[in-house]
Coordinates of C-alpha atoms and ligand atoms in Angstrom, one line a residue:
M1 CA -29.9 7.7 37.9
S2 CA -31.4 8.9 41.1
G3 CA -28.1 11.0 43.2
L4 CA -26.0 11.5 40.9
N5 CA -25.6 14.5 39.8
E6 CA -22.8 17.2 38.9
E7 CA -22.5 18.1 42.6
Y8 CA -21.9 14.0 43.5
I9 CA -19.2 14.5 40.4
I10 CA -17.4 17.5 41.7
S11 CA -17.2 16.0 44.7
H12 CA -16.2 12.9 44.4
F13 CA -13.8 13.6 41.8
S14 CA -10.1 13.9 43.8
E15 CA -11.1 10.8 45.8
A16 CA -12.3 8.7 43.0
I17 CA -9.0 9.1 41.1
E18 CA -6.5 8.9 44.4
N19 CA -8.6 5.7 45.2
G20 CA -8.1 4.4 41.5
C21 CA -11.6 4.3 41.3
I22 CA -11.0 6.2 37.5
Q23 CA -8.7 4.2 35.0
P24 CA -8.9 3.8 31.5
Y25 CA -10.3 0.7 29.5
F26 CA -8.4 0.1 26.4
Q27 CA -10.0 -0.4 22.8
P28 CA -8.0 -2.6 20.3
I29 CA -7.6 -0.5 17.2
F30 CA -6.6 -3.5 14.6
R31 CA -4.8 -3.3 11.2
S32 CA -7.5 -3.5 8.1
F33 CA -5.6 -6.0 6.1
T34 CA -3.9 -8.1 8.9
E35 CA -6.5 -8.3 11.8
K36 CA -3.9 -7.6 14.2
I37 CA -3.5 -5.3 16.9
C38 CA -1.5 -2.2 15.6
A39 CA -2.9 0.2 19.1
S40 CA -5.1 0.6 21.6
E41 CA -6.8 3.9 23.1
A42 CA -7.8 4.5 26.2
L43 CA -11.2 5.6 27.6
A44 CA -11.6 6.8 30.8
R45 CA -13.7 5.1 32.8
W46 CA -15.2 5.8 36.7
I47 CA -15.8 2.6 38.8
D48 CA -17.7 4.2 41.3
P49 CA -18.5 2.0 44.5
V50 CA -22.8 3.8 44.7
Y51 CA -23.0 3.8 40.9
G52 CA -20.7 1.5 39.2
L53 CA -19.7 2.3 35.7
L54 CA -20.0 5.6 34.7
S55 CA -19.5 6.5 31.0
P56 CA -17.3 9.6 30.1
A57 CA -20.7 10.6 28.5
L58 CA -21.7 11.8 32.1
F59 CA -18.8 12.8 34.0
I60 CA -16.7 15.0 31.0
P61 CA -18.7 17.4 30.1
V62 CA -19.0 17.9 34.2
L63 CA -15.2 18.4 34.8
E64 CA -15.1 20.5 31.0
R65 CA -17.8 22.9 32.9
Y66 CA -15.4 22.9 36.4
G67 CA -11.9 23.6 35.5
M68 CA -11.4 19.5 36.6
I69 CA -10.4 17.8 33.2
Y70 CA -6.7 18.4 33.5
E71 CA -6.6 16.1 36.3
L72 CA -8.7 13.5 34.8
D73 CA -6.6 13.7 30.7
M74 CA -3.0 13.7 33.2
A75 CA -4.5 10.3 35.1
I76 CA -5.3 8.3 32.1
V77 CA -1.9 9.1 30.8
R78 CA 0.3 8.7 33.4
Q79 CA -2.3 4.8 34.0
T80 CA -1.3 4.5 30.0
C81 CA 2.4 4.7 29.8
A82 CA 1.9 2.6 33.2
F83 CA 0.3 0.0 31.7
Y84 CA 2.0 0.1 28.1
R85 CA 5.3 -0.8 30.5
H86 CA 3.4 -3.5 32.2
L87 CA 2.7 -4.8 29.0
Q88 CA 6.4 -4.9 27.9
D89 CA 7.8 -6.5 30.7
I90 CA 5.6 -9.4 31.1
G91 CA 6.3 -9.6 27.1
L92 CA 2.7 -9.2 25.8
P93 CA 3.7 -5.5 24.0
V94 CA 1.5 -4.0 22.0
H95 CA 3.4 -1.0 20.1
S96 CA 0.7 2.1 20.6
F97 CA -2.2 3.8 23.1
T98 CA -3.4 6.9 21.9
V99 CA -5.0 9.0 24.6
N100 CA -7.9 11.4 24.9
L101 CA -6.8 14.9 25.5
S102 CA -9.7 17.7 26.1
R103 CA -8.6 21.3 24.6
Y104 CA -8.6 22.8 28.4
D105 CA -5.0 20.5 28.6
F106 CA -3.7 22.9 26.1
T107 CA -3.8 26.3 28.3
E108 CA -2.5 24.1 31.8
P109 CA 1.3 25.8 31.8
D110 CA 3.1 22.4 32.7
F111 CA 1.1 19.9 30.1
F112 CA 3.9 18.9 28.2
E113 CA 6.2 18.7 31.4
R114 CA 3.5 16.5 32.7
V115 CA 3.2 14.3 29.6
I116 CA 6.8 13.7 28.9
A117 CA 7.6 12.9 32.6
S118 CA 4.9 10.3 32.0
T119 CA 6.5 8.9 29.1
R120 CA 10.0 9.0 30.9
E121 CA 8.8 7.3 34.1
F122 CA 7.5 4.3 32.3
R123 CA 10.0 4.4 29.2
V124 CA 7.8 4.9 26.7
P125 CA 8.8 5.8 23.4
P126 CA 6.8 8.7 22.0
E127 CA 6.1 7.4 19.0
S128 CA 4.2 4.7 21.4
L129 CA 1.8 7.1 22.8
K130 CA -0.2 8.7 20.1
L131 CA -2.4 12.1 21.8
E132 CA -6.3 12.9 20.0
I133 CA -7.9 15.8 19.7
T134 CA -10.6 16.7 18.2
E135 CA -11.0 19.7 16.1
S136 CA -12.7 21.6 18.4
I137 CA -9.7 22.2 20.5
M138 CA -8.7 24.7 18.0
L139 CA -11.4 26.9 17.7
E140 CA -10.2 28.3 20.7
D141 CA -7.2 29.3 21.5
M142 CA -4.8 28.9 18.3
E143 CA -1.5 30.5 19.7
A144 CA -1.3 28.9 22.9
F145 CA -2.8 25.5 20.9
K146 CA -0.3 25.6 17.9
R147 CA 2.6 26.4 20.8
V148 CA 1.8 23.3 22.5
F149 CA 1.3 21.0 19.2
N150 CA 4.5 21.9 18.0
L151 CA 6.1 21.0 21.5
F152 CA 4.3 18.0 21.3
H153 CA 5.1 17.3 17.2
G154 CA 9.0 18.8 17.9
A155 CA 9.3 15.6 20.6
G156 CA 8.5 12.8 18.6
F157 CA 4.7 12.6 19.3
S158 CA 1.8 11.8 16.9
V159 CA -0.9 13.8 16.9
W160 CA -4.2 12.1 15.6
M161 CA -7.5 14.2 14.8
D162 CA -10.4 12.5 16.5
D163 CA -13.7 12.3 15.0
F164 CA -12.3 13.9 11.7
G165 CA -15.6 15.4 10.1
S166 CA -18.0 16.2 12.7
G167 CA -17.2 19.5 13.4
Y168 CA -16.5 23.0 11.3
S169 CA -12.8 23.9 10.6
S170 CA -11.2 20.2 9.6
L171 CA -10.3 20.8 5.8
N172 CA -8.2 24.2 7.5
T173 CA -6.7 22.8 10.3
L174 CA -5.4 20.0 7.9
Q175 CA -3.3 22.8 6.0
N176 CA -1.9 24.6 9.3
Y177 CA -0.5 21.7 10.8
D178 CA 1.0 18.2 10.4
F179 CA -1.6 15.4 11.9
S180 CA -0.3 12.3 11.6
T181 CA -3.4 10.6 11.5
L182 CA -7.7 11.2 10.6
K183 CA -10.1 9.4 12.5
F184 CA -13.2 8.8 11.2
D185 CA -16.3 7.8 12.7
L186 CA -18.9 5.8 11.4
L187 CA -21.5 7.1 13.7
F188 CA -21.1 10.6 12.4
L189 CA -22.1 9.5 9.1
R190 CA -25.3 8.0 11.0
T191 CA -26.1 5.4 8.3
F192 CA -24.0 3.6 6.4
S193 CA -25.9 4.6 3.0
E194 CA -24.6 5.2 -0.1
K195 CA -24.0 8.8 0.3
S196 CA -22.1 8.3 3.3
R197 CA -19.6 6.1 1.6
Q198 CA -18.4 8.2 -0.9
V199 CA -18.0 11.3 1.4
L200 CA -16.2 8.6 3.5
A201 CA -14.4 7.6 -0.1
A202 CA -13.7 11.2 -0.8
M203 CA -12.4 12.2 2.6
I204 CA -10.1 8.6 3.0
N205 CA -9.1 10.0 -0.8
M206 CA -7.7 13.4 0.4
A207 CA -6.2 12.3 3.5
K208 CA -4.5 9.5 1.5
A209 CA -3.4 12.2 -1.1
L210 CA -1.4 14.6 1.9
R211 CA -0.3 11.3 3.1
I212 CA -2.2 11.5 6.5
H213 CA -3.0 7.5 8.0
T214 CA -6.5 6.9 8.2
I215 CA -8.6 5.3 10.8
C216 CA -12.1 4.8 11.6
E217 CA -14.1 4.0 15.0
G218 CA -17.5 3.0 15.2
V219 CA -17.2 -0.1 13.3
E220 CA -19.8 -2.5 13.4
T221 CA -20.6 -4.7 11.0
K222 CA -18.7 -7.3 8.7
E223 CA -20.3 -4.7 5.9
Q224 CA -18.7 -2.5 7.3
V225 CA -15.0 -3.6 7.3
L226 CA -15.4 -4.7 4.0
F227 CA -15.9 -1.7 2.2
L228 CA -13.8 0.4 4.6
R229 CA -11.1 -2.1 3.9
S230 CA -11.5 -1.4 -0.2
M231 CA -10.9 1.7 0.5
G232 CA -7.5 1.4 1.9
C233 CA -8.6 2.5 5.0
E234 CA -5.6 1.3 7.4
A235 CA -7.0 0.4 10.7
L236 CA -10.2 -0.4 12.5
Q237 CA -12.1 0.5 16.0
G238 CA -14.9 -0.9 16.7
F239 CA -17.6 -3.2 18.3
H240 CA -17.3 -5.8 15.5
F241 CA -14.0 -6.4 17.1
S242 CA -13.7 -5.4 20.9
R243 CA -16.0 -2.7 23.5
P244 CA -13.3 -1.4 24.9
L245 CA -11.7 -3.3 27.7
S246 CA -10.1 -3.1 31.4
R247 CA -6.4 -4.3 31.8
E248 CA -7.4 -7.9 33.2
Q249 CA -9.7 -8.6 29.9
F250 CA -6.9 -6.6 27.8
I251 CA -4.5 -8.8 29.4
S252 CA -6.7 -12.0 28.9
L253 CA -7.0 -11.4 25.4
L254 CA -3.4 -10.9 24.6
R255 CA -2.4 -14.5 26.3
E256 CA -5.1 -16.0 24.4
D257 CA -3.5 -15.2 21.5
P258 CA -0.3 -13.6 21.5
E259 CA 0.2 -13.5 18.1
R260 CA -2.5 -11.2 17.8
S261 CA -1.0 -8.2 18.6
E262 CA 1.1 -6.7 15.3
S263 CA 5.4 -6.9 16.1
L264 CA 7.2 -3.4 16.3
A265 CA 9.0 -4.2 13.0
D266 CA 5.6 -4.6 11.2
Y267 CA 4.0 -1.5 12.9
D268 CA 6.3 0.5 10.4
Y269 CA 6.1 -2.0 7.9
W270 CA 2.3 -1.5 7.8
D271 CA 2.5 2.1 8.3
K272 CA 4.1 2.5 5.1
I273 CA 1.8 0.2 3.0
G274 CA -1.0 2.4 4.6
L275 CA -0.5 5.5 3.1
F276 CA -0.9 3.9 -0.3
N277 CA -4.0 5.3 -2.3
F278 CA -6.2 2.5 -3.4
L279 CA -9.0 5.3 -4.8
S280 CA -6.4 7.3 -6.8
T281 CA -6.5 6.7 -10.8
A282 CA -2.5 5.8 -10.6
P283 CA -1.9 4.4 -7.8
L284 CA 2.0 3.1 -8.4
T285 CA 2.6 6.7 -9.6
D286 CA 1.0 8.7 -7.1
Y287 CA 3.1 6.4 -3.9
H288 CA 5.4 8.3 -2.7
E289 CA 7.7 6.3 0.3
N290 CA 9.4 9.9 1.4
D291 CA 7.8 13.2 2.6
E292 CA 8.4 14.5 -0.8
A293 CA 5.2 16.5 -2.0
C294 CA 2.5 14.1 -3.5
E295 CA 0.2 14.9 -6.5
L296 CA -3.4 14.6 -5.8
G297 CA -4.4 11.6 -7.8
N298 CA -7.8 12.4 -9.3
A299 CA -10.6 11.2 -7.0
S300 CA -11.8 7.8 -9.0
W301 CA -14.9 6.2 -7.0
Y302 CA -13.7 2.6 -5.7
D303 CA -16.9 0.4 -8.1
R304 CA -15.2 1.5 -11.5
G305 CA -11.7 0.9 -9.4
T306 CA -9.2 -0.3 -10.4
P307 CA -7.7 -3.3 -10.4
L308 CA -5.2 -3.4 -7.8
A309 CA -4.1 -6.1 -5.5
L310 CA -1.5 -5.8 -2.6
L311 CA 1.0 -9.1 -2.5
E312 CA 2.7 -10.1 0.4
V313 CA 6.2 -12.0 -0.9
K314 CA 8.6 -14.1 0.9
P315 CA 11.3 -15.6 -0.2
N316 CA 9.7 -18.7 -1.4
S317 CA 6.0 -17.9 -2.0
V318 CA 3.4 -14.9 -2.4
S319 CA 0.3 -14.1 -1.3
H320 CA -2.4 -11.6 -1.9
V321 CA -3.3 -10.2 1.3
Y322 CA -5.8 -7.7 -0.8
A323 CA -7.4 -7.8 -4.6
S324 CA -9.8 -5.5 -5.0
R325 CA -13.2 -6.9 -7.0
T326 CA -12.2 -5.8 -10.6
Y327 CA -8.4 -7.5 -10.2
L328 CA -10.1 -10.6 -9.2
D329 CA -12.4 -10.1 -12.6
R330 CA -9.4 -9.7 -14.5
I331 CA -7.4 -13.1 -13.2
R332 CA -10.8 -15.3 -13.6
Q333 CA -10.5 -13.7 -17.5
L334 CA -6.7 -14.8 -17.5
G335 CA -8.2 -18.1 -16.8
Y336 CA -7.4 -18.4 -13.0
P337 CA -10.5 -19.9 -11.0
S338 CA -9.4 -17.9 -8.0
L339 CA -6.7 -16.4 -6.6
D340 CA -5.3 -19.2 -5.2
E341 CA -4.5 -20.8 -7.9
L342 CA -3.0 -18.3 -9.3
E343 CA -0.6 -18.0 -6.2
H344 CA -0.1 -21.5 -6.8
R345 CA 1.6 -20.8 -9.9
F346 CA 3.3 -18.3 -8.8
N347 CA 4.7 -20.5 -6.3
D348 CA 5.3 -23.3 -8.1
H349 CA 9.1 -23.6 -8.9
I350 CA 8.9 -25.0 -12.9
S351 CA 5.9 -23.1 -14.5
D352 CA 7.0 -20.3 -17.0
H353 CA 4.6 -18.1 -14.8
Y354 CA 7.1 -18.5 -11.9
L355 CA 9.9 -17.8 -14.2
M356 CA 8.2 -14.6 -15.6
M357 CA 6.8 -13.5 -11.8
K358 CA 9.9 -13.9 -10.3
R359 CA 11.7 -11.4 -12.1
L360 CA 8.8 -8.9 -12.0
V361 CA 8.7 -9.4 -8.0
T362 CA 12.3 -9.4 -8.0
D363 CA 12.5 -6.1 -10.0
A364 CA 10.1 -4.3 -8.5
V365 CA 11.4 -5.4 -4.6
S366 CA 15.2 -4.3 -5.2
N367 CA 13.8 -0.9 -7.4
Q368 CA 11.3 1.7 -5.5
T369 CA 10.0 2.5 -9.0
V370 CA 6.7 0.9 -10.9
Q371 CA 7.8 -2.5 -12.4
R372 CA 6.1 -3.7 -15.2
V373 CA 5.5 -6.9 -17.5
D374 CA 2.9 -7.5 -20.8
Y375 CA 2.4 -10.9 -21.2
M376 CA -0.3 -13.1 -22.8
N377 CA -2.5 -16.2 -20.8
N378 CA -5.9 -17.6 -22.2
G379 CA -5.5 -15.5 -25.1
V380 CA -5.8 -12.2 -23.5
S381 CA -3.0 -9.5 -23.3
Y382 CA -2.0 -8.4 -20.0
R383 CA 0.2 -5.5 -18.3
L384 CA 1.1 -6.4 -14.9
R385 CA 2.7 -3.8 -13.0
A386 CA 4.0 -3.4 -9.9
R387 CA 5.7 -1.6 -7.0
C388 CA 6.9 -1.9 -3.9
L389 CA 5.8 -0.4 -0.8
A390 CA 7.6 -1.4 2.6
K391 CA 10.5 -3.9 2.6
E392 CA 11.1 -5.6 6.2
E393 CA 13.2 -9.0 7.1
G394 CA 12.4 -11.8 5.0
K395 CA 9.1 -10.0 3.1
A396 CA 7.9 -7.1 0.7
M397 CA 4.9 -5.8 -0.3
L398 CA 4.0 -5.0 -3.6
A399 CA 0.9 -3.1 -5.0
L400 CA 0.0 -5.0 -8.0
Q401 CA -1.8 -3.0 -10.8
L402 CA -3.6 -5.9 -13.5
R403 CA -4.9 -4.9 -17.0
T404 CA -6.1 -6.9 -20.1
F405 CA -6.1 -6.6 -23.3
Q406 CA -8.6 -8.4 -25.4
T407 CA -7.5 -8.6 -29.3
E408 CA -9.2 -11.1 -31.2
K409 CA -7.6 -13.6 -33.3
E410 CA -4.6 -12.0 -33.5
A411 CA -4.0 -12.7 -29.4
H412 CA -5.4 -17.0 -30.1
A413 CA -2.4 -17.3 -32.8
S414 CA -0.1 -15.7 -30.8
E415 CA -1.3 -18.0 -27.3
E416 CA -0.4 -20.6 -29.6
M417 CA 3.3 -19.7 -30.5
L418 CA 3.5 -19.4 -26.6
Q419 CA 2.6 -22.8 -26.0
Y420 CA 6.2 -23.4 -28.1
G421 CA 7.8 -20.8 -26.3
N422 CA 7.0 -19.7 -22.8
A423 CA 9.9 -20.6 -20.6
L424 CA 12.5 -19.0 -23.2
F425 CA 10.7 -15.9 -23.3
S426 CA 10.2 -15.5 -20.0
T427 CA 14.6 -15.0 -20.6
C428 CA 13.8 -12.7 -23.1
E429 CA 13.6 -8.8 -22.8
L430 CA 11.1 -8.6 -25.9
V431 CA 9.0 -11.1 -27.8
S432 CA 7.4 -9.6 -31.0
V433 CA 4.8 -11.5 -33.6
I434 CA 5.8 -10.3 -36.9
Y435 CA 3.1 -10.5 -39.6
P436 CA 4.9 -9.2 -43.2
D437 CA 1.8 -9.5 -45.5
R438 CA -0.8 -7.2 -43.3
D439 CA 2.1 -4.8 -42.4
S440 CA 1.9 -5.6 -38.2
S441 CA 3.4 -6.9 -35.4
E442 CA 2.8 -7.4 -31.9
R443 CA 4.1 -7.4 -28.8
I444 CA 3.5 -10.1 -26.5
Y445 CA 5.7 -9.7 -23.9
S446 CA 8.5 -7.3 -23.0
R447 CA 10.5 -6.0 -20.3
E448 CA 9.9 -1.7 -19.1
S449 CA 12.7 -0.7 -20.4
I450 CA 11.8 -1.0 -24.2
L451 CA 9.6 1.0 -26.4
S452 CA 6.9 0.6 -28.8
Y453 CA 7.6 1.5 -32.0
A454 CA 4.8 -1.0 -33.4
S455 CA 2.0 1.0 -35.2
V456 CA -0.1 -0.9 -37.2
G457 CA 0.4 -0.5 -41.2
K458 CA 3.4 0.6 -40.6
L459 CA 5.7 -2.4 -40.0
R460 CA 8.8 -0.8 -41.9
E461 CA 8.4 2.7 -40.5
S462 CA 8.3 0.9 -36.8
F463 CA 11.2 -1.2 -37.6
Q464 CA 13.3 1.6 -38.7
R465 CA 11.9 4.2 -35.9
F466 CA 13.2 1.4 -34.1
C467 CA 17.0 1.2 -35.4
S468 CA 17.6 5.1 -35.0
S469 CA 16.3 5.4 -31.6
E470 CA 17.5 1.7 -30.0
I471 CA 20.5 0.4 -31.3
H472 CA 23.4 2.0 -31.0
P473 CA 24.9 4.2 -34.2
D474 CA 27.7 1.6 -35.1
D475 CA 25.7 -1.4 -35.6
Q476 CA 23.0 0.8 -37.4
E477 CA 23.7 -0.2 -40.2
R478 CA 24.3 -3.9 -39.8
Y479 CA 20.5 -3.6 -38.1
R480 CA 18.6 -2.3 -41.0
R481 CA 20.2 -5.3 -43.2
F482 CA 19.1 -8.0 -40.5
S483 CA 15.8 -6.8 -40.1
D484 CA 15.2 -6.2 -44.4
L485 CA 11.9 -7.8 -44.3
D486 CA 12.0 -7.9 -47.8
S487 CA 15.2 -10.4 -48.1
L488 CA 13.8 -11.8 -45.0
D489 CA 12.4 -15.3 -45.8
E490 CA 15.2 -16.3 -48.4
R491 CA 17.5 -15.4 -45.3
L492 CA 15.5 -17.7 -43.2
E493 CA 16.4 -20.9 -44.8
S494 CA 17.6 -22.6 -41.7
G495 CA 14.5 -21.6 -39.8
F496 CA 15.5 -18.6 -38.3
I497 CA 18.6 -15.8 -38.0
Q498 CA 20.3 -14.2 -35.5
S499 CA 23.1 -11.8 -35.1
F500 CA 24.3 -9.1 -32.0
F501 CA 23.6 -5.4 -31.4
R502 CA 24.7 -2.7 -28.9
M503 CA 22.3 -1.2 -27.3
T504 CA 22.2 2.3 -27.1
S505 CA 20.2 2.6 -23.5
S506 CA 23.0 0.0 -21.9
A507 CA 25.2 0.1 -24.6
V508 CA 25.7 -3.4 -23.9
W509 CA 24.7 -6.6 -26.4
R510 CA 22.2 -8.1 -27.1
S511 CA 21.2 -11.0 -29.4
I512 CA 18.3 -10.4 -31.8
R513 CA 16.5 -13.5 -33.4
I514 CA 14.0 -13.5 -35.8
S515 CA 12.1 -17.7 -36.5
R516 CA 10.1 -18.6 -38.4
M517 CA 6.8 -19.8 -37.2
P518 CA 4.7 -22.6 -38.8
S519 CA 1.7 -21.3 -40.8
D520 CA -0.4 -22.3 -43.9
K521 CA -1.7 -18.6 -44.3
E522 CA 0.7 -16.2 -44.2
R523 CA 4.5 -15.1 -43.3
V524 CA 4.6 -15.1 -39.6
Y525 CA 7.9 -14.4 -37.6
L526 CA 9.1 -14.4 -34.3
Y527 CA 11.5 -11.6 -33.2
T528 CA 13.0 -11.8 -30.0
I529 CA 15.6 -9.8 -27.6
Q530 CA 17.6 -11.5 -25.5
A531 CA 20.4 -10.4 -23.2
L532 CA 23.6 -12.5 -22.9
P533 CA 25.8 -13.8 -20.0
D534 CA 28.5 -11.1 -19.6
Q535 CA 31.6 -13.5 -21.2
E536 CA 29.8 -13.8 -24.3
M537 CA 29.5 -9.7 -23.6
R538 CA 33.4 -9.1 -23.3
N539 CA 34.2 -12.0 -26.1
L540 CA 31.7 -9.7 -28.1
D541 CA 33.9 -6.6 -27.3
T542 CA 37.2 -8.0 -28.2
F543 CA 35.7 -9.4 -31.3
V544 CA 34.6 -5.7 -32.6
R545 CA 38.0 -4.6 -31.3
E546 CA 40.2 -6.6 -33.4
H547 CA 37.6 -6.4 -36.2
P548 CA 36.8 -2.5 -36.6
N549 CA 35.3 -3.3 -40.3
W550 CA 33.3 -6.1 -38.6
A551 CA 29.8 -4.5 -40.0
Ligands
C2E1 P1 -13.6 8.9 21.5 O1 -12.6 9.6 21.5 O2 -14.7 9.2 19.9 O3 -13.9 7.6 21.7 C1 -15.1 6.1 21.3 C2 -15.9 6.4 21.5 O4 -16.5 5.3 20.7 C3 -15.6 5.8 23.1 O5 -16.9 6.4 23.8 C4 -16.1 4.1 22.4 O6 -16.6 3.5 23.8 C5 -17.2 4.4 21.8 N1 -17.2 3.1 20.8 C6 -16.0 2.7 19.7 N2 -16.4 1.8 19.1 C7 -17.5 1.7 19.0 C8 -18.6 1.2 18.1 O7 -18.4 0.5 17.5 N3 -20.1 1.4 18.7 C9 -20.8 2.3 18.8 N4 -21.8 2.9 19.2 N5 -19.9 2.9 20.3 C10 -18.1 3.2 20.2 P2 -16.8 6.4 25.4 O8 -15.9 5.6 26.1 O9 -17.8 6.5 25.9 O10 -16.0 7.6 25.2 C11 -16.2 9.0 24.4 C12 -16.2 10.4 24.6 O11 -15.1 10.4 25.8 C13 -15.1 9.4 23.4 O12 -15.1 9.7 22.5 C14 -13.5 10.8 24.6 O13 -13.5 12.0 23.4 C15 -14.3 11.3 25.5 N6 -13.4 10.5 26.3 C16 -12.7 9.7 26.9 N7 -12.4 8.7 27.2 C17 -11.2 10.5 27.7 C18 -10.1 10.9 28.4 O14 -9.3 10.1 29.5 N8 -10.2 12.2 28.6 C19 -11.0 12.8 27.8 N9 -10.4 14.3 27.6 N10 -12.1 12.2 26.8 C20 -12.1 11.4 27.0
MG2 MG1 -10.9 9.3 20.8
MG3 MG1 -13.7 9.4 18.0

């Protein structure tokens, strides 16, 4: 561009600011899973009467060199705050905006005050203006930087580290400052090769272990989107979704589809979900909702990855918002052709799966701990674990982990039995099949609270251990007689035996039942533990008080 030189930039800068020729363009940032706009980055553009649209690469280095960048940044901050307010006022709110800051800003004495003045003037809550800085900032004057950083942090602003990994000091600075978010630039990774993907995966894993949010910019292809989503990268920005837009273009985008912008409540919801680490070997136990210290999960590469899914739970339905490849494989192994089919079964109120899932889901939503069920389908035993990541009015997000165990013949035998009793099982706390001739048992279904005592070839010993660990001392003698395997056949004349025992874990009554199962070849019994209605428990308490020698 002939004539456009440093001299032109320096001499026309103030005038350009005054005439509104310098203004922010806004590039939306999209939530990976919902593709809704969760924030927008303000990027300076100089619309020159002579030279047209100038990109920051042309004028920012010059302004930095001549000590003029501070005025540019303050102008962009103020205009961004004004735009935030304007969108609120016309009913098209966007939760957050981010602005880019230069290292020179941190040495200006009134920097903090000027940012605060803009947010006050346009009533922008501090959590809605994010500050992007690049790591090179911290190399200069550490003390000045630290002081201002802490001022912003204390006032409720989040600071994002831009272009993470492109410079030198990244890892150290993460320890010393509370960055809320790391922004990775795909362009810095140059090629989207296997190696660069591994680097990115490791960086995301590390960020999550430190409870720092992750965003990727420079996203240009669908392939990149799918990869970043499978890594659990929370938000994406790039030409694949949208270029930086003028204010008018941005407003048209929101007008066309007001649903495109994430609601304020959803922002917090997804922010929590975003910290879930897909790459950890123990993702469900690693996830801490509070900012307490969090153990670094062993990094695991995604393709060997855990069968993980995110399941959104609403009052009358569930739906997967994400499922890893291995999760899909397991689902097929269990006999479901697709996720839709599985959701259909979950959502189908009359099936046994619904009953079982409903309980797992309800327990997970109301407890902050990991919930588990063991069950069987299509001849495959499986273990499904669930943990609630975030809750909001009318919905909750669960992380699911699904493991399958293919256990040959026994599995098939038990499944036949299951067909008869599925509905019953889903109201039980434990369902096991006992094979006395083989001296073994197999657990088909259990709630989290009941530990397994089974060991192959030691059926009697397992019963003993279960008795001494789980059954209330006053009921143990009775339980031993009840579960005596040698006399079981005689006592099973009528098809089943049943009695009531208190379990130590909760000292509440359970009904334990052993039934004979049809089988020509060998003895097979079904063993179930079932909770009792409150009234029945009270009756039992009264009964025991009145008949202390019952046992
Ligand atoms: P940045 O903050 O890392 O911004 C991202 C840059 O990548 C932007 O370039 C954006 O237009 C571009 N970009 C976004 N998506 C894609 C994509 O998919 N592919 C490609 N090839 N590029 C993409 P831009 O607007 O030219 O800004 C360049 C840099 O100038 C910014 O990098 C930022 O460091 C700086 N800058 C921009 N505005 C300001 C400002 O107001 N103040 C300060 N101090 N620096 C600013
Ligand atoms: Mg930036
Ligand atoms: Mg960047």
